[in-house]
GROMACS .gro file of C-alpha atoms in nm:
model
  476
    1MET     CA    1  17.989  23.348  -5.417
    2SER     CA    2  17.663  23.195  -5.533
    3GLU     CA    3  17.507  22.952  -5.290
    4SER     CA    4  17.323  22.638  -5.387
    5LYS     CA    5  17.156  22.356  -5.204
    6PRO     CA    6  17.425  22.105  -5.103
    7GLN     CA    7  17.448  21.809  -5.334
    8ALA     CA    8  17.391  21.469  -5.182
    9PRO     CA    9  17.624  21.186  -5.271
   10ALA     CA   10  17.495  20.962  -5.543
   11LYS     CA   11  17.312  20.660  -5.406
   12LEU     CA   12  17.561  20.388  -5.333
   13LYS     CA   13  17.532  20.014  -5.321
   14ALA     CA   14  17.646  20.041  -4.965
   15LYS     CA   15  17.680  19.826  -4.661
   16PRO     CA   16  17.496  19.945  -4.349
   17ALA     CA   17  17.819  20.128  -4.272
   18SER     CA   18  17.742  20.424  -4.492
   19ILE     CA   19  17.468  20.679  -4.517
   20SER     CA   20  17.335  20.697  -4.869
   21LEU     CA   21  17.149  21.019  -4.906
   22HIS     CA   22  16.941  21.076  -5.213
   23GLU     CA   23  16.751  21.390  -5.119
   24ASP     CA   24  16.518  21.555  -5.364
   25LYS     CA   25  16.750  21.820  -5.500
   26ILE     CA   26  16.620  22.141  -5.650
   27GLU     CA   27  16.875  22.334  -5.851
   28LYS     CA   28  16.892  22.689  -5.720
   29ARG     CA   29  17.101  22.977  -5.842
   30LEU     CA   30  17.079  23.215  -5.546
   31PHE     CA   31  16.929  23.040  -5.246
   32GLY     CA   32  17.109  22.777  -5.041
   33THR     CA   33  16.993  22.574  -4.741
   34ASP     CA   34  16.950  22.892  -4.536
   35GLY     CA   35  16.866  23.179  -4.769
   36VAL     CA   36  17.104  23.372  -4.991
   37ARG     CA   37  17.458  23.399  -4.863
   38GLY     CA   38  17.800  23.514  -4.978
   39THR     CA   39  18.085  23.760  -4.929
   40ALA     CA   40  17.962  24.118  -4.902
   41GLY     CA   41  18.042  24.306  -5.222
   42LEU     CA   42  18.065  23.989  -5.431
   43PHE     CA   43  17.784  23.808  -5.612
   44PRO     CA   44  17.519  23.754  -5.488
   45MET     CA   45  17.567  23.997  -5.198
   46THR     CA   46  17.612  24.303  -5.418
   47PRO     CA   47  17.394  24.616  -5.399
   48ASP     CA   48  17.233  24.555  -5.739
   49ILE     CA   49  17.140  24.194  -5.666
   50VAL     CA   50  17.016  24.275  -5.316
   51LEU     CA   51  16.804  24.559  -5.458
   52LYS     CA   52  16.655  24.317  -5.710
   53LEU     CA   53  16.588  24.063  -5.434
   54GLY     CA   54  16.386  24.327  -5.255
   55GLN     CA   55  16.201  24.411  -5.575
   56ALA     CA   56  16.133  24.046  -5.654
   57LEU     CA   57  15.997  23.974  -5.307
   58GLY     CA   58  15.789  24.290  -5.326
   59TYR     CA   59  15.645  24.188  -5.662
   60VAL     CA   60  15.551  23.843  -5.529
   61LEU     CA   61  15.386  23.995  -5.222
   62ARG     CA   62  15.198  24.255  -5.425
   63LYS     CA   63  15.020  23.976  -5.610
   64LYS     CA   64  14.846  23.891  -5.282
   65GLU     CA   65  14.817  24.228  -5.104
   66ASP     CA   66  14.770  24.585  -5.228
   67MET     CA   67  15.014  24.742  -4.978
   68PRO     CA   68  15.219  24.467  -4.815
   69LYS     CA   69  15.431  24.517  -4.504
   70VAL     CA   70  15.775  24.363  -4.446
   71VAL     CA   71  15.977  24.358  -4.123
   72ILE     CA   72  16.357  24.364  -4.161
   73GLY     CA   73  16.605  24.276  -3.885
   74LYS     CA   74  16.978  24.213  -3.893
   75ASP     CA   75  17.282  24.110  -3.695
   76THR     CA   76  17.582  24.333  -3.625
   77ARG     CA   77  17.812  24.287  -3.923
   78LEU     CA   78  17.930  24.602  -4.104
   79SER     CA   79  17.767  24.523  -4.439
   80GLY     CA   80  17.425  24.499  -4.274
   81TYR     CA   81  17.374  24.872  -4.328
   82MET     CA   82  17.429  24.840  -4.703
   83VAL     CA   83  17.209  24.534  -4.740
   84GLU     CA   84  16.933  24.684  -4.525
   85GLN     CA   85  16.909  24.998  -4.736
   86CYS     CA   86  16.918  24.810  -5.066
   87LEU     CA   87  16.645  24.571  -4.958
   88ALA     CA   88  16.427  24.852  -4.828
   89ALA     CA   89  16.470  25.052  -5.149
   90GLY     CA   90  16.381  24.750  -5.362
   91LEU     CA   91  16.072  24.674  -5.157
   92ASN     CA   92  15.962  25.040  -5.152
   93SER     CA   93  15.992  25.060  -5.530
   94MET     CA   94  15.736  24.780  -5.554
   95GLY     CA   95  15.491  24.953  -5.323
   96VAL     CA   96  15.584  24.766  -5.005
   97HIS     CA   97  15.601  24.932  -4.663
   98VAL     CA   98  15.913  24.841  -4.464
   99GLN     CA   99  15.968  24.835  -4.089
  100LEU     CA  100  16.330  24.824  -3.969
  101VAL     CA  101  16.390  24.675  -3.623
  102GLY     CA  102  16.771  24.677  -3.612
  103PRO     CA  103  16.980  24.400  -3.451
  104LEU     CA  104  16.758  24.111  -3.341
  105PRO     CA  105  16.798  23.731  -3.344
  106THR     CA  106  16.674  23.544  -3.650
  107PRO     CA  107  16.389  23.373  -3.458
  108GLY     CA  108  16.279  23.716  -3.342
  109ILE     CA  109  16.199  23.813  -3.700
  110GLY     CA  110  15.996  23.495  -3.749
  111PHE     CA  111  15.800  23.592  -3.438
  112LEU     CA  112  15.757  23.957  -3.541
  113ALA     CA  113  15.628  23.861  -3.885
  114ILE     CA  114  15.332  23.708  -3.702
  115ASN     CA  115  15.311  23.952  -3.412
  116MET     CA  116  15.316  24.263  -3.633
  117ARG     CA  117  15.084  24.112  -3.896
  118ALA     CA  118  15.353  24.150  -4.160
  119ASP     CA  119  15.340  23.980  -4.497
  120ALA     CA  120  15.705  23.875  -4.467
  121GLY     CA  121  16.007  23.906  -4.241
  122ILE     CA  122  16.367  23.937  -4.358
  123VAL     CA  123  16.683  23.863  -4.160
  124ILE     CA  124  17.011  24.012  -4.279
  125SER     CA  125  17.273  23.774  -4.141
  126ALA     CA  126  17.530  23.515  -4.239
  127SER     CA  127  17.467  23.331  -3.912
  128HIS     CA  128  17.792  23.170  -3.790
  129ASN     CA  129  18.005  23.298  -4.081
  130PRO     CA  130  18.273  23.570  -4.030
  131TYR     CA  131  18.188  23.938  -4.065
  132HIS     CA  132  18.288  23.969  -4.433
  133ASP     CA  133  18.000  23.740  -4.531
  134ASN     CA  134  17.635  23.832  -4.519
  135GLY     CA  135  17.305  23.675  -4.610
  136ILE     CA  136  16.931  23.717  -4.650
  137LYS     CA  137  16.674  23.484  -4.493
  138ILE     CA  138  16.305  23.530  -4.566
  139PHE     CA  139  16.010  23.433  -4.346
  140GLY     CA  140  15.649  23.426  -4.457
  141SER     CA  141  15.355  23.584  -4.276
  142ASP     CA  142  15.320  23.260  -4.077
  143GLY     CA  143  15.668  23.299  -3.928
  144TYR     CA  144  15.817  23.005  -4.118
  145LYS     CA  145  16.091  23.025  -4.379
  146ILE     CA  146  15.950  23.056  -4.729
  147SER     CA  147  15.907  22.751  -4.952
  148ASP     CA  148  16.143  22.627  -5.222
  149ALA     CA  149  15.878  22.723  -5.477
  150MET     CA  150  15.876  23.085  -5.360
  151GLU     CA  151  16.257  23.095  -5.357
  152LEU     CA  152  16.264  22.974  -5.716
  153GLU     CA  153  16.007  23.235  -5.818
  154ILE     CA  154  16.218  23.511  -5.661
  155GLU     CA  155  16.533  23.377  -5.827
  156ALA     CA  156  16.372  23.381  -6.169
  157LEU     CA  157  16.261  23.741  -6.124
  158VAL     CA  158  16.607  23.853  -6.008
  159LEU     CA  159  16.812  23.672  -6.271
  160ASP     CA  160  16.580  23.650  -6.572
  161GLN     CA  161  16.343  23.948  -6.552
  162ASP     CA  162  16.386  24.318  -6.623
  163MET     CA  163  16.248  24.444  -6.292
  164THR     CA  164  16.224  24.806  -6.411
  165LYS     CA  165  15.919  24.708  -6.615
  166LEU     CA  166  15.740  24.599  -6.296
  167LEU     CA  167  15.805  24.906  -6.079
  168LYS     CA  168  15.511  25.084  -5.918
  169SER     CA  169  15.418  25.438  -6.014
  170HIS     CA  170  15.539  25.738  -5.815
  171ASP     CA  171  15.220  25.758  -5.609
  172GLN     CA  172  15.236  25.390  -5.505
  173ILE     CA  173  15.590  25.380  -5.366
  174GLY     CA  174  15.617  25.228  -5.018
  175ARG     CA  175  15.755  25.389  -4.702
  176THR     CA  176  16.025  25.281  -4.458
  177LYS     CA  177  16.027  25.351  -4.085
  178ARG     CA  178  16.209  25.225  -3.778
  179ILE     CA  179  16.034  25.033  -3.500
  180ASP     CA  180  16.160  25.094  -3.146
  181ASP     CA  181  15.973  24.831  -2.943
  182ALA     CA  182  16.067  24.516  -3.137
  183LEU     CA  183  16.328  24.406  -2.882
  184GLY     CA  184  16.076  24.432  -2.598
  185ARG     CA  185  15.819  24.228  -2.788
  186TYR     CA  186  16.068  23.950  -2.857
  187LEU     CA  187  16.195  23.958  -2.498
  188VAL     CA  188  15.846  23.890  -2.361
  189TYR     CA  189  15.790  23.619  -2.623
  190VAL     CA  190  16.107  23.431  -2.525
  191LYS     CA  191  16.036  23.452  -2.152
  192ASN     CA  192  15.687  23.308  -2.211
  193ALA     CA  193  15.857  22.981  -2.311
  194PHE     CA  194  15.978  22.943  -1.951
  195PRO     CA  195  15.731  22.816  -1.687
  196LEU     CA  196  15.578  23.092  -1.475
  197ASN     CA  197  15.632  22.892  -1.157
  198LEU     CA  198  16.008  22.880  -1.210
  199ASP     CA  199  16.283  23.141  -1.200
  200LEU     CA  200  16.661  23.154  -1.227
  201ALA     CA  201  16.731  23.317  -0.892
  202GLY     CA  202  17.060  23.197  -0.743
  203LEU     CA  203  17.202  23.076  -1.076
  204ARG     CA  204  17.521  23.217  -1.223
  205ILE     CA  205  17.529  23.208  -1.603
  206VAL     CA  206  17.816  23.280  -1.840
  207LEU     CA  207  17.664  23.410  -2.163
  208ASP     CA  208  17.854  23.459  -2.491
  209CYS     CA  209  17.655  23.659  -2.748
  210ALA     CA  210  17.920  23.621  -3.022
  211ASN     CA  211  17.914  24.001  -3.067
  212GLY     CA  212  17.602  23.934  -3.268
  213ALA     CA  213  17.232  23.999  -3.295
  214ALA     CA  214  17.147  23.896  -2.937
  215TYR     CA  215  17.398  24.120  -2.759
  216LYS     CA  216  17.120  24.341  -2.621
  217VAL     CA  217  16.825  24.107  -2.573
  218ALA     CA  218  16.994  23.788  -2.448
  219PRO     CA  219  17.132  23.930  -2.119
  220LEU     CA  220  16.791  24.081  -2.042
  221VAL     CA  221  16.617  23.744  -2.081
  222PHE     CA  222  16.823  23.574  -1.812
  223GLN     CA  223  16.858  23.877  -1.587
  224GLU     CA  224  16.484  23.942  -1.579
  225LEU     CA  225  16.432  23.577  -1.478
  226GLY     CA  226  16.662  23.632  -1.181
  227ALA     CA  227  17.001  23.499  -1.290
  228GLU     CA  228  17.341  23.657  -1.237
  229VAL     CA  229  17.487  23.696  -1.586
  230ILE     CA  230  17.856  23.717  -1.676
  231LEU     CA  231  17.876  23.854  -2.029
  232LEU     CA  232  18.115  23.772  -2.313
  233GLY     CA  233  18.091  23.880  -2.676
  234ASP     CA  234  17.861  24.174  -2.604
  235LYS     CA  235  18.059  24.453  -2.773
  236PRO     CA  236  18.001  24.433  -3.149
  237ASP     CA  237  18.199  24.670  -3.371
  238GLY     CA  238  18.088  24.550  -3.715
  239PHE     CA  239  18.395  24.332  -3.760
  240ASN     CA  240  18.399  24.095  -3.462
  241VAL     CA  241  18.076  23.898  -3.502
  242ASN     CA  242  18.159  23.529  -3.438
  243LYS     CA  243  18.529  23.617  -3.415
  244LYS     CA  244  18.680  23.366  -3.172
  245SER     CA  245  18.355  23.376  -2.978
  246GLY     CA  246  18.009  23.225  -2.950
  247ALA     CA  247  17.887  22.880  -3.049
  248LEU     CA  248  18.187  22.813  -3.272
  249HIS     CA  249  18.430  22.877  -2.986
  250PRO     CA  250  18.273  22.735  -2.668
  251GLU     CA  251  18.618  22.712  -2.510
  252ASN     CA  252  18.583  23.078  -2.406
  253VAL     CA  253  18.269  23.007  -2.209
  254SER     CA  254  18.417  22.683  -2.077
  255ASP     CA  255  18.711  22.873  -1.928
  256ALA     CA  256  18.484  23.143  -1.786
  257VAL     CA  257  18.249  22.889  -1.627
  258LYS     CA  258  18.541  22.737  -1.439
  259LYS     CA  259  18.688  23.076  -1.351
  260TYR     CA  260  18.365  23.220  -1.211
  261ARG     CA  261  18.225  22.890  -1.081
  262ALA     CA  262  17.912  22.934  -1.288
  263ASP     CA  263  17.623  22.689  -1.304
  264ILE     CA  264  17.598  22.691  -1.683
  265GLY     CA  265  17.757  22.846  -1.990
  266ILE     CA  266  17.550  22.954  -2.291
  267CYS     CA  267  17.711  23.012  -2.632
  268LEU     CA  268  17.506  23.176  -2.908
  269ASP     CA  269  17.606  23.234  -3.270
  270GLY     CA  270  17.589  23.555  -3.471
  271ASP     CA  271  17.214  23.548  -3.528
  272ALA     CA  272  17.130  23.350  -3.211
  273ASP     CA  273  16.934  23.075  -3.381
  274ARG     CA  274  17.170  22.814  -3.238
  275VAL     CA  275  17.315  22.742  -2.895
  276ILE     CA  276  17.592  22.532  -2.744
  277ILE     CA  277  17.589  22.471  -2.368
  278CYS     CA  278  17.873  22.422  -2.119
  279ASP     CA  279  17.803  22.239  -1.793
  280GLU     CA  280  17.924  22.357  -1.453
  281ASN     CA  281  18.259  22.183  -1.513
  282GLY     CA  282  18.311  22.357  -1.845
  283GLU     CA  283  18.234  22.044  -2.050
  284VAL     CA  284  18.064  22.116  -2.384
  285VAL     CA  285  17.707  21.998  -2.445
  286ASN     CA  286  17.634  22.004  -2.819
  287GLY     CA  287  17.303  21.999  -3.006
  288ASP     CA  288  17.272  21.619  -2.999
  289ARG     CA  289  17.292  21.608  -2.621
  290ILE     CA  290  17.053  21.900  -2.586
  291LEU     CA  291  16.806  21.710  -2.804
  292ALA     CA  292  16.856  21.394  -2.599
  293ILE     CA  293  16.805  21.565  -2.262
  294CYS     CA  294  16.502  21.765  -2.372
  295ALA     CA  295  16.341  21.476  -2.560
  296VAL     CA  296  16.339  21.249  -2.255
  297HIS     CA  297  16.204  21.529  -2.037
  298LEU     CA  298  15.928  21.613  -2.284
  299LYS     CA  299  15.828  21.249  -2.308
  300GLU     CA  300  15.810  21.222  -1.930
  301GLU     CA  301  15.575  21.521  -1.931
  302GLY     CA  302  15.367  21.381  -2.216
  303LYS     CA  303  15.468  21.666  -2.448
  304LEU     CA  304  15.685  21.485  -2.703
  305LYS     CA  305  15.445  21.447  -2.992
  306ASN     CA  306  15.443  21.102  -3.152
  307ASN     CA  307  15.746  21.015  -2.935
  308THR     CA  308  15.973  21.122  -3.219
  309VAL     CA  309  16.268  21.360  -3.257
  310VAL     CA  310  16.379  21.497  -3.595
  311ALA     CA  311  16.757  21.513  -3.649
  312THR     CA  312  16.987  21.540  -3.949
  313HIS     CA  313  17.240  21.301  -4.096
  314MET     CA  314  17.517  21.487  -3.912
  315SER     CA  315  17.388  21.381  -3.569
  316ASN     CA  316  17.580  21.115  -3.382
  317ILE     CA  317  17.438  20.762  -3.392
  318GLY     CA  318  17.465  20.771  -3.013
  319LEU     CA  319  17.157  20.996  -3.016
  320ASP     CA  320  16.950  20.723  -3.182
  321GLN     CA  321  17.081  20.457  -2.945
  322PHE     CA  322  17.012  20.665  -2.634
  323LEU     CA  323  16.661  20.769  -2.735
  324LYS     CA  324  16.570  20.415  -2.841
  325LYS     CA  325  16.625  20.304  -2.481
  326HIS     CA  326  16.359  20.556  -2.379
  327GLY     CA  327  16.112  20.449  -2.645
  328ILE     CA  328  16.176  20.753  -2.862
  329LYS     CA  329  16.222  20.733  -3.238
  330VAL     CA  330  16.458  20.946  -3.447
  331LEU     CA  331  16.367  21.068  -3.795
  332ARG     CA  332  16.672  21.181  -3.992
  333VAL     CA  333  16.648  21.441  -4.269
  334GLY     CA  334  16.882  21.646  -4.486
  335VAL     CA  335  17.118  21.895  -4.327
  336GLY     CA  336  16.967  22.236  -4.251
  337ASP     CA  337  16.718  22.350  -3.988
  338LYS     CA  338  16.477  22.439  -4.268
  339TYR     CA  339  16.446  22.070  -4.357
  340VAL     CA  340  16.415  21.972  -3.992
  341MET     CA  341  16.127  22.216  -3.960
  342GLU     CA  342  15.958  22.093  -4.277
  343ALA     CA  343  15.958  21.735  -4.147
  344MET     CA  344  15.830  21.845  -3.807
  345ARG     CA  345  15.540  22.037  -3.958
  346ALA     CA  346  15.452  21.763  -4.203
  347LYS     CA  347  15.445  21.490  -3.938
  348GLY     CA  348  15.328  21.691  -3.638
  349TYR     CA  349  15.644  21.652  -3.429
  350SER     CA  350  15.735  21.895  -3.151
  351LEU     CA  351  16.116  21.865  -3.117
  352GLY     CA  352  16.397  21.861  -3.369
  353GLY     CA  353  16.739  22.003  -3.436
  354GLU     CA  354  17.098  21.970  -3.540
  355GLN     CA  355  17.423  21.875  -3.373
  356SER     CA  356  17.544  22.229  -3.443
  357GLY     CA  357  17.290  22.367  -3.195
  358HIS     CA  358  16.986  22.458  -3.404
  359ILE     CA  359  16.714  22.331  -3.168
  360ILE     CA  360  16.349  22.374  -3.262
  361PHE     CA  361  16.071  22.360  -3.005
  362LEU     CA  362  15.776  22.381  -3.240
  363ASP     CA  363  15.530  22.452  -2.960
  364TYR     CA  364  15.716  22.778  -2.894
  365SER     CA  365  15.901  22.888  -3.207
  366THR     CA  366  15.883  22.872  -3.586
  367THR     CA  367  16.257  22.817  -3.625
  368GLY     CA  368  16.566  22.735  -3.420
  369ASP     CA  369  16.597  22.971  -3.123
  370GLY     CA  370  16.913  22.964  -2.910
  371LEU     CA  371  16.754  23.152  -2.621
  372ILE     CA  372  16.447  22.931  -2.599
  373ALA     CA  373  16.662  22.617  -2.622
  374ALA     CA  374  16.881  22.745  -2.338
  375LEU     CA  375  16.576  22.819  -2.124
  376LYS     CA  376  16.437  22.472  -2.191
  377MET     CA  377  16.763  22.317  -2.075
  378LEU     CA  378  16.748  22.527  -1.758
  379GLU     CA  379  16.388  22.417  -1.709
  380VAL     CA  380  16.496  22.052  -1.714
  381THR     CA  381  16.771  22.111  -1.458
  382LEU     CA  382  16.534  22.291  -1.222
  383LYS     CA  383  16.250  22.041  -1.251
  384LYS     CA  384  16.477  21.742  -1.209
  385ASN     CA  385  16.700  21.917  -0.955
  386LYS     CA  386  17.006  21.794  -1.143
  387LYS     CA  387  17.317  21.963  -1.272
  388ILE     CA  388  17.389  21.983  -1.644
  389SER     CA  389  17.680  21.740  -1.599
  390GLU     CA  390  17.447  21.475  -1.456
  391LEU     CA  391  17.212  21.509  -1.751
  392ARG     CA  392  17.477  21.514  -2.025
  393GLU     CA  393  17.643  21.192  -1.904
  394SER     CA  394  17.335  20.987  -1.985
  395MET     CA  395  17.417  20.978  -2.358
  396THR     CA  396  17.728  20.813  -2.501
  397ASP     CA  397  17.868  20.934  -2.835
  398SER     CA  398  18.009  20.703  -3.097
  399PRO     CA  399  18.357  20.814  -3.209
  400GLN     CA  400  18.294  21.076  -3.478
  401VAL     CA  401  18.526  21.290  -3.688
  402LEU     CA  402  18.420  21.586  -3.905
  403LYS     CA  403  18.661  21.736  -4.156
  404ASN     CA  404  18.596  22.049  -4.363
  405LEU     CA  405  18.779  22.138  -4.682
  406ARG     CA  406  18.747  22.481  -4.844
  407ILE     CA  407  18.694  22.454  -5.219
  408SER     CA  408  18.677  22.692  -5.512
  409GLN     CA  409  18.431  22.495  -5.726
  410ARG     CA  410  18.148  22.250  -5.659
  411VAL     CA  411  18.176  21.943  -5.879
  412PRO     CA  412  17.894  21.685  -5.846
  413LEU     CA  413  18.044  21.410  -5.633
  414GLU     CA  414  17.938  21.133  -5.866
  415GLN     CA  415  18.129  21.303  -6.150
  416ILE     CA  416  18.466  21.296  -5.972
  417PRO     CA  417  18.671  21.004  -6.112
  418GLY     CA  418  18.746  20.749  -5.843
  419TYR     CA  419  18.484  20.877  -5.596
  420PHE     CA  420  18.287  20.554  -5.579
  421GLU     CA  421  18.604  20.350  -5.543
  422LEU     CA  422  18.707  20.570  -5.249
  423ILE     CA  423  18.369  20.523  -5.082
  424SER     CA  424  18.387  20.148  -5.126
  425LEU     CA  425  18.736  20.136  -4.975
  426ILE     CA  426  18.634  20.342  -4.671
  427GLU     CA  427  18.323  20.129  -4.620
  428GLN     CA  428  18.534  19.814  -4.611
  429LYS     CA  429  18.751  19.970  -4.340
  430LEU     CA  430  18.453  20.082  -4.130
  431GLY     CA  431  18.261  19.757  -4.150
  432ASP     CA  432  17.896  19.725  -4.056
  433SER     CA  433  17.925  19.937  -3.742
  434GLY     CA  434  18.063  20.249  -3.909
  435ARG     CA  435  17.907  20.538  -4.096
  436LEU     CA  436  18.022  20.800  -4.345
  437PHE     CA  437  17.859  21.102  -4.500
  438VAL     CA  438  17.999  21.347  -4.755
  439ARG     CA  439  17.827  21.666  -4.864
  440TYR     CA  440  17.883  22.017  -4.986
  441SER     CA  441  17.791  22.286  -4.736
  442GLY     CA  442  17.481  22.487  -4.822
  443THR     CA  443  17.614  22.804  -4.656
  444GLU     CA  444  17.991  22.807  -4.716
  445PRO     CA  445  18.233  22.699  -4.994
  446LEU     CA  446  18.318  22.378  -4.811
  447ILE     CA  447  18.299  22.005  -4.855
  448ARG     CA  448  18.218  21.826  -4.528
  449ILE     CA  449  18.337  21.476  -4.445
  450LEU     CA  450  18.177  21.295  -4.152
  451VAL     CA  451  18.301  20.956  -4.033
  452GLU     CA  452  18.181  20.742  -3.741
  453ALA     CA  453  18.357  20.423  -3.640
  454GLN     CA  454  18.398  20.178  -3.353
  455ASP     CA  455  18.704  20.366  -3.229
  456GLN     CA  456  18.840  20.719  -3.261
  457THR     CA  457  19.163  20.618  -3.432
  458LEU     CA  458  18.983  20.443  -3.717
  459ALA     CA  459  18.743  20.733  -3.762
  460GLU     CA  460  19.030  20.984  -3.780
  461GLU     CA  461  19.226  20.762  -4.019
  462CYS     CA  462  18.934  20.728  -4.261
  463ALA     CA  463  18.840  21.096  -4.246
  464GLU     CA  464  19.200  21.202  -4.311
  465GLN     CA  465  19.228  20.959  -4.603
  466MET     CA  466  18.917  21.112  -4.762
  467LEU     CA  467  19.041  21.466  -4.695
  468VAL     CA  468  19.374  21.400  -4.866
  469TRP     CA  469  19.194  21.241  -5.162
  470PHE     CA  470  18.963  21.540  -5.207
  471LYS     CA  471  19.258  21.780  -5.189
  472LYS     CA  472  19.407  21.599  -5.486
  473ASN     CA  473  19.085  21.571  -5.686
  474LEU     CA  474  18.907  21.901  -5.621
  475GLU     CA  475  19.006  22.264  -5.681
  476VAL     CA  476  19.088  22.401  -5.336
   0.00000   0.00000   0.00000
């Protein structure tokens, strides 16, 4: 299924109750908010399209370098083998050398693009999606995800150009080889984000790797720092990535934390660029609370640049209220860690992230990194000599309900008859203290409905009303 950047609702004449997003929207035919993504074997994740993506990227890189080098990593889903070979073949045909590193977290490829002096890094992963999906994320030589302009250039080459006319001659074809020490390089890089004067000796950690890309490297990070690690989701078989495990199912870690009397639970997703924490009582600590805890700590240490945190429109308003008490501002941007990062780089901020657990520490990483975020949380607990439960209780959430509806076709919201009337009705119910946000997902065929209200019952009532309406007015 072709991915596109999620459409924002048309700008509404709204009360303060609603969020009116009017993001600059670039129409894309292949790329979504986090690369190209879809069901393996169906457009755009078919061998021919993936091959052309490799060729298109190779052609773009060859305009800058005579013999470019690209690093490719992946998670553990079955179709990764197919996608890896197609990408490598496409790049080789354009005279690009390829280095395959095997399963490694997404942020590890951003790091290796810099560390190995590569011209680009590619991650083969559909992140938190089930195994039958796959995706392609591209990093530049600077370790950051490529620009919208470069994505559009690649799209045009793939969909509108006969790539056979651009192929390199037989004596200019690139080579592919496997790199054996990539995991070790990334391991050292992650550990360097943790203070040298601290260790994790005496701590018991429950770690769920979601049967994904971090199943080898994540346990080593915490073990080498001295922790006792109880492992879940560390036996990938090609089919079980994210299956009832990891960041989408923190209840597994919650139960294990209580069973083994652990100090903390750490839940990663399939490509380990996000993390959800469980405290010592098994209570879930989501991305908003991680941001809140780390922001206050960074400010106390004088390391929170411009006293600002970047969050998305999905974050709870409780985050803004809590940070305001500590003299910290919140800048909200469109959904997607790519847009969080863009705002951070443009404004010089050091911390940002999403409620879903994408947490970016710009002083340490070029994208969200679940392992670094987990280490930073552990750093706070050790320096403050407080348990996770004591830290998480400092922020109070506003009642919030998120509903997802799977759809078969994306219709611009403003073109659906009755949409504006529905929004107006919900706004009247919520009043000035409520908030609503509707968007199409940029990574899955879903429409997402977010409602915040003064009380949980009202939030659930409004979200359900919108869900029922969309079921009647969209193809599902």
